[in-house]
Short mmCIF file of N, CA and C in Angstrom, two decimals:
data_model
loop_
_atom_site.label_atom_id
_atom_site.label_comp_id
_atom_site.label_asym_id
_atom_site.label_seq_id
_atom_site.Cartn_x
_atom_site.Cartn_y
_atom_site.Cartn_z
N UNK A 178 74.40 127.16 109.28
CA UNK A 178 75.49 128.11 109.27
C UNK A 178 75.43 128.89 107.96
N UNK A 179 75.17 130.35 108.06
CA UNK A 179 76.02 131.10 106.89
C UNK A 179 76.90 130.47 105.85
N UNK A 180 76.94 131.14 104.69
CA UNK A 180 78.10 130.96 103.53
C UNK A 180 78.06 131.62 102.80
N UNK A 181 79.31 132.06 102.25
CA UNK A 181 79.97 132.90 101.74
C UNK A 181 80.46 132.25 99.82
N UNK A 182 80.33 133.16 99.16
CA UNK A 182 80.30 132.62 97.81
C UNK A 182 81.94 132.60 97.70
N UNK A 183 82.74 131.67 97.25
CA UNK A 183 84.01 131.59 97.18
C UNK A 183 84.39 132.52 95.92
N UNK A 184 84.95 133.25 95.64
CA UNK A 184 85.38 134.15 94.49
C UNK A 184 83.79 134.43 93.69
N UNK A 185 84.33 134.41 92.47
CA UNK A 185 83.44 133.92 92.03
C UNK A 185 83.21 132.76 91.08
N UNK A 186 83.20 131.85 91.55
CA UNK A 186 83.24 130.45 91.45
C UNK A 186 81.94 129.96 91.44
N UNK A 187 80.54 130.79 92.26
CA UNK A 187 79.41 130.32 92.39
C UNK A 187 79.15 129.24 93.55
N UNK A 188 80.15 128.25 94.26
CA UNK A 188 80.31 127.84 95.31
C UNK A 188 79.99 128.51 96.47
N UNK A 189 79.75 128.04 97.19
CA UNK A 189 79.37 128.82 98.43
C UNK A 189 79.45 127.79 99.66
N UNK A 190 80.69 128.37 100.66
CA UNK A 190 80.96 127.82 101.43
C UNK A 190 81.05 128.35 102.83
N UNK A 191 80.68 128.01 104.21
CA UNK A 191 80.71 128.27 105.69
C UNK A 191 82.08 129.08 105.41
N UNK A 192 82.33 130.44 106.23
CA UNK A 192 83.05 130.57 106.65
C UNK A 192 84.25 130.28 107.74
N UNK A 193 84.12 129.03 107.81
CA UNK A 193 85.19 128.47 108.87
C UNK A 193 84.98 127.13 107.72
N UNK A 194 86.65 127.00 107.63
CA UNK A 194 87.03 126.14 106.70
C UNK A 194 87.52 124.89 108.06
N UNK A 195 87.24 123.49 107.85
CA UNK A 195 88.11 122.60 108.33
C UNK A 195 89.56 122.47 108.20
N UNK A 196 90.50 122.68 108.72
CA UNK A 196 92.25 122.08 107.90
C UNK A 196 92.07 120.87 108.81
N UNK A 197 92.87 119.89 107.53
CA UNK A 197 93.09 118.58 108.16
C UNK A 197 94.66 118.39 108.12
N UNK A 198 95.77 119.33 107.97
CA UNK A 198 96.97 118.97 108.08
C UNK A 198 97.46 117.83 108.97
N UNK A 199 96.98 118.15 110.27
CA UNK A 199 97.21 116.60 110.78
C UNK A 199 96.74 115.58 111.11
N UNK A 200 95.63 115.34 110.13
CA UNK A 200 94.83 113.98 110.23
C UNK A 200 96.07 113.31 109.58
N UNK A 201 96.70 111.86 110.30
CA UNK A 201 97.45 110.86 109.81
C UNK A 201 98.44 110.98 110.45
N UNK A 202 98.86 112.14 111.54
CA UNK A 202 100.31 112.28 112.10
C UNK A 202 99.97 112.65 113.43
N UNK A 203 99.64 113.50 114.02
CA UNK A 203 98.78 113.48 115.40
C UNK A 203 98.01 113.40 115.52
N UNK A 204 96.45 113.28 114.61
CA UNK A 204 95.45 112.86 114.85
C UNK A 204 94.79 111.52 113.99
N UNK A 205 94.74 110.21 114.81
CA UNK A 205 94.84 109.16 114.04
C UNK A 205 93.11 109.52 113.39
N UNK A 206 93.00 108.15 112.54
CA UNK A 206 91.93 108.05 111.82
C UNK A 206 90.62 108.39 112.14
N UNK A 207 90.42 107.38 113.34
CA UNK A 207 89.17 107.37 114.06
C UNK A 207 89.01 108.72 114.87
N UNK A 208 89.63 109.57 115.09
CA UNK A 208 89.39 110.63 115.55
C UNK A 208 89.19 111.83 114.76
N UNK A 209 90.23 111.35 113.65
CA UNK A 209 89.39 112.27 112.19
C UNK A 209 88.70 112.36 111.96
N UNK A 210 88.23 111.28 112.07
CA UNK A 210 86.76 110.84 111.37
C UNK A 210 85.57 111.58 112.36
N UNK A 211 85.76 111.18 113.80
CA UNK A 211 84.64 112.18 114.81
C UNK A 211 84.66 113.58 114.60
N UNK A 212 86.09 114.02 114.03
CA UNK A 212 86.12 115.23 113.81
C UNK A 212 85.75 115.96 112.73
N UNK A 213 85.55 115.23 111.60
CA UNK A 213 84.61 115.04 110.15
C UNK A 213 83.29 115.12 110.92
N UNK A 214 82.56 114.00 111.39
CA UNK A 214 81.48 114.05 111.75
C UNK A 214 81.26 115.42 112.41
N UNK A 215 81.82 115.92 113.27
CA UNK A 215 81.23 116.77 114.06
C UNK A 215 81.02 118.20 113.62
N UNK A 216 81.87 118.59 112.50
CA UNK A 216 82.06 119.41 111.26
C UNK A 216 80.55 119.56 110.61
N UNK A 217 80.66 118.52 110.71
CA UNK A 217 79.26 118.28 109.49
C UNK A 217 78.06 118.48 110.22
N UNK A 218 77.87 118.20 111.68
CA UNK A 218 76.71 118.25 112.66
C UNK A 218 76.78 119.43 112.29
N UNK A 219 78.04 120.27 112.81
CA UNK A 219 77.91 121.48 112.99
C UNK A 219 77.55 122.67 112.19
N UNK A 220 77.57 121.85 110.66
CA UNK A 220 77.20 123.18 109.26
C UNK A 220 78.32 123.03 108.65
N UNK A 221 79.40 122.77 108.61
CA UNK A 221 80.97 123.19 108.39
C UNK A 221 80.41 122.51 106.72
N UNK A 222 81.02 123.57 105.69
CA UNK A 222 80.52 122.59 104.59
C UNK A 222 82.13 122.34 103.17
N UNK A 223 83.06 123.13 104.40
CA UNK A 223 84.42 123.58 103.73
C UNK A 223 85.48 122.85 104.25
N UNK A 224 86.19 122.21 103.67
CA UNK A 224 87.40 121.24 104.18
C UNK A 224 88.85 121.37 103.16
N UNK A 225 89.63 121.66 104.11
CA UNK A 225 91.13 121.84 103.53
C UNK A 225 91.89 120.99 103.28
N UNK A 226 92.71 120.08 102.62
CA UNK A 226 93.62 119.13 102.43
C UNK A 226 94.62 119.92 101.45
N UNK A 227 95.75 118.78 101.17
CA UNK A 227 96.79 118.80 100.47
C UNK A 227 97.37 117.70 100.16
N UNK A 228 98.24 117.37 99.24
CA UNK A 228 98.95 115.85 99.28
C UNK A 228 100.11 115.46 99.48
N UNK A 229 100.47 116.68 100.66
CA UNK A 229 101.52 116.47 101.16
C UNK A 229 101.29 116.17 102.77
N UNK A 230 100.36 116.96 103.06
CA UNK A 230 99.76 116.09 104.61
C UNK A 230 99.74 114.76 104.70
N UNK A 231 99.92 114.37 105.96
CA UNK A 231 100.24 114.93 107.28
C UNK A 231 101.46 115.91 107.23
N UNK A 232 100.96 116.77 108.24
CA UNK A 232 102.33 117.47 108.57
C UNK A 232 103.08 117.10 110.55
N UNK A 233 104.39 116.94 110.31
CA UNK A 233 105.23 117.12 109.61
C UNK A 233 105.19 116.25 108.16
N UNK A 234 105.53 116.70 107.17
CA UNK A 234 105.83 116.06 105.61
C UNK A 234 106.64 115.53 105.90
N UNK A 235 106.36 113.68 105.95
CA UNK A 235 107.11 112.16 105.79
C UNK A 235 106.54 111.56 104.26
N UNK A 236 108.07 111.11 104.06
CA UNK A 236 107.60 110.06 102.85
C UNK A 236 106.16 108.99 103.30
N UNK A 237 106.75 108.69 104.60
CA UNK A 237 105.30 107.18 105.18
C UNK A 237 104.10 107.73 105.23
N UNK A 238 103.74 109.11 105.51
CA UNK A 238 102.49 109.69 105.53
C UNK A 238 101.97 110.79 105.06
N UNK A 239 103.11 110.75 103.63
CA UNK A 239 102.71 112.01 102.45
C UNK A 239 101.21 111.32 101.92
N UNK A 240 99.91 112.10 101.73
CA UNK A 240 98.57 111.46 101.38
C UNK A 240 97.52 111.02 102.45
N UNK A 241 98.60 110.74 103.32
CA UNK A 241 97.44 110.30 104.82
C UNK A 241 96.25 110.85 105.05
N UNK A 242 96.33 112.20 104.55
CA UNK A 242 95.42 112.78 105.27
C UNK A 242 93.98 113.20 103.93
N UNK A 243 94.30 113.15 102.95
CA UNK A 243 93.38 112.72 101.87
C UNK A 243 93.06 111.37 101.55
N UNK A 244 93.75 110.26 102.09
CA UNK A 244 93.06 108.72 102.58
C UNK A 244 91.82 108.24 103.13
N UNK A 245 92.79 109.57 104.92
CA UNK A 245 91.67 109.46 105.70
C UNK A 245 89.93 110.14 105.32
N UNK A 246 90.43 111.35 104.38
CA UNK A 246 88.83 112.14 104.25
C UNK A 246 88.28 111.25 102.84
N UNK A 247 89.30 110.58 102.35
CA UNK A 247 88.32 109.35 101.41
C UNK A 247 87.85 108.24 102.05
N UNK A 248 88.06 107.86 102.78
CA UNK A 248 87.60 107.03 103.85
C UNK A 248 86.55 107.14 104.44
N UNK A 249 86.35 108.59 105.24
CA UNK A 249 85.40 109.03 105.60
C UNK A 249 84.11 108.90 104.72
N UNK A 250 84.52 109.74 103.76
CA UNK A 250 83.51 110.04 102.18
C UNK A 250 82.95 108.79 102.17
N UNK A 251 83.53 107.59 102.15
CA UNK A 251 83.18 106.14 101.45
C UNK A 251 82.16 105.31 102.20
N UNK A 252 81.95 106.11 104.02
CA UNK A 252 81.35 105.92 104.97
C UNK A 252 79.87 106.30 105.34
N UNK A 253 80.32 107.72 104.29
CA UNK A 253 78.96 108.60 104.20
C UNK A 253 78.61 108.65 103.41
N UNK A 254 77.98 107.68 101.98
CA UNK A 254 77.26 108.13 101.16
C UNK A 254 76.65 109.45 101.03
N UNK A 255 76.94 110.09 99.62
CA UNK A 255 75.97 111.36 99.57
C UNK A 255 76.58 112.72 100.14
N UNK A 256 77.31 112.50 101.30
CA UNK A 256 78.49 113.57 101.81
C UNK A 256 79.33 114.50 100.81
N UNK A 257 79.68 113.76 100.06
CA UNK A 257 80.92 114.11 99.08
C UNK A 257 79.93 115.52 98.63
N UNK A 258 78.92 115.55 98.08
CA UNK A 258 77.99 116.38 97.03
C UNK A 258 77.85 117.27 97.88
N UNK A 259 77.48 117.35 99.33
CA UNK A 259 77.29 118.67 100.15
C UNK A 259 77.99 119.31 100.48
N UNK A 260 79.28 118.61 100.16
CA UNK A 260 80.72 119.51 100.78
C UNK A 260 81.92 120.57 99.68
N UNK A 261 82.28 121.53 99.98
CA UNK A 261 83.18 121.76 99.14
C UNK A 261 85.06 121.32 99.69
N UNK A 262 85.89 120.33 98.93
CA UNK A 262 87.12 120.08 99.13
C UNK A 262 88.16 120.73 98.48
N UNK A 263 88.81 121.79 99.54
CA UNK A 263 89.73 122.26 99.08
C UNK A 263 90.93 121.64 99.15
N UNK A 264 91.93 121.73 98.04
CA UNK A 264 93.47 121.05 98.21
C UNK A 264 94.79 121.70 97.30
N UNK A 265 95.72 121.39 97.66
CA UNK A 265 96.89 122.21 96.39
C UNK A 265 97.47 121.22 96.56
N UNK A 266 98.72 121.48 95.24
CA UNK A 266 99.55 121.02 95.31
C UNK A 266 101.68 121.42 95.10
N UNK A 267 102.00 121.18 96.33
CA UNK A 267 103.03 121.74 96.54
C UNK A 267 104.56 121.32 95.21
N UNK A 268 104.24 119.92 95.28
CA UNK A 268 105.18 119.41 94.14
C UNK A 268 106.12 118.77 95.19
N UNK A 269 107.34 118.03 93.82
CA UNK A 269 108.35 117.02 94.84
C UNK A 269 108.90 118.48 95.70
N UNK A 270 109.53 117.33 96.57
CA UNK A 270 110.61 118.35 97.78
C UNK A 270 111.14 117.33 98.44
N UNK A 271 111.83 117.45 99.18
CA UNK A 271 112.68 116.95 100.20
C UNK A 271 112.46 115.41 100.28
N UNK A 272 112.34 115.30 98.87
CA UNK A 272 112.50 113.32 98.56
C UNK A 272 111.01 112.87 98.94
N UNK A 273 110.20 113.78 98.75
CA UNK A 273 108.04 113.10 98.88
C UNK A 273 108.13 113.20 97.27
N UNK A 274 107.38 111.76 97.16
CA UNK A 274 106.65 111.59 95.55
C UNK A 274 106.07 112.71 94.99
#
């Protein structure tokens, strides 16, 4: 797949970014995870998180979803280095750490 230099940052990433907003709230682990894998078959070399995902934003599964793509990572040796991980951070709100 193509890629596109992110700003200029020197990074260079697929134009189709992964979002994982709801890995941890409608999409459990193990299906994240096929869906990681299949990302990666496919070229995808760009992945979105936050640390307030899952969405909807719950105290029980504020982080879930940066768990699950460390999880993944911990599965795939060597992965971490080919990929670029994007994430922000929103801050407290509505009673999330």
């Amino acid at each position: 797949m193509q890629t596109v230099e992110l700003g200029s940052s020197g990074l260079h990433v697929t134009p189709i970014c992964l979002g994982t907003m709801t890995f941890g709230e409608q999409v459990k682990e193990t299906d994240a995870h096929a869906i990681l894998d299949r990302s990666l078959e496919c070229g995808v070399n760009f992945i979105d998180t936050a640390e307030m995902y899952a969405v909807p934003a719950k105290a029980e599964t504020c982080g879930a979803t940066e768990t699950i793509i460390g999880n993944w990572f911990a599965k795939h040796p060597g992965v971490r280095e080919k990929l670029v991980l994007a994430t922000k951070v929103a801050g407290p709100a509505r009673g999330m750490p």
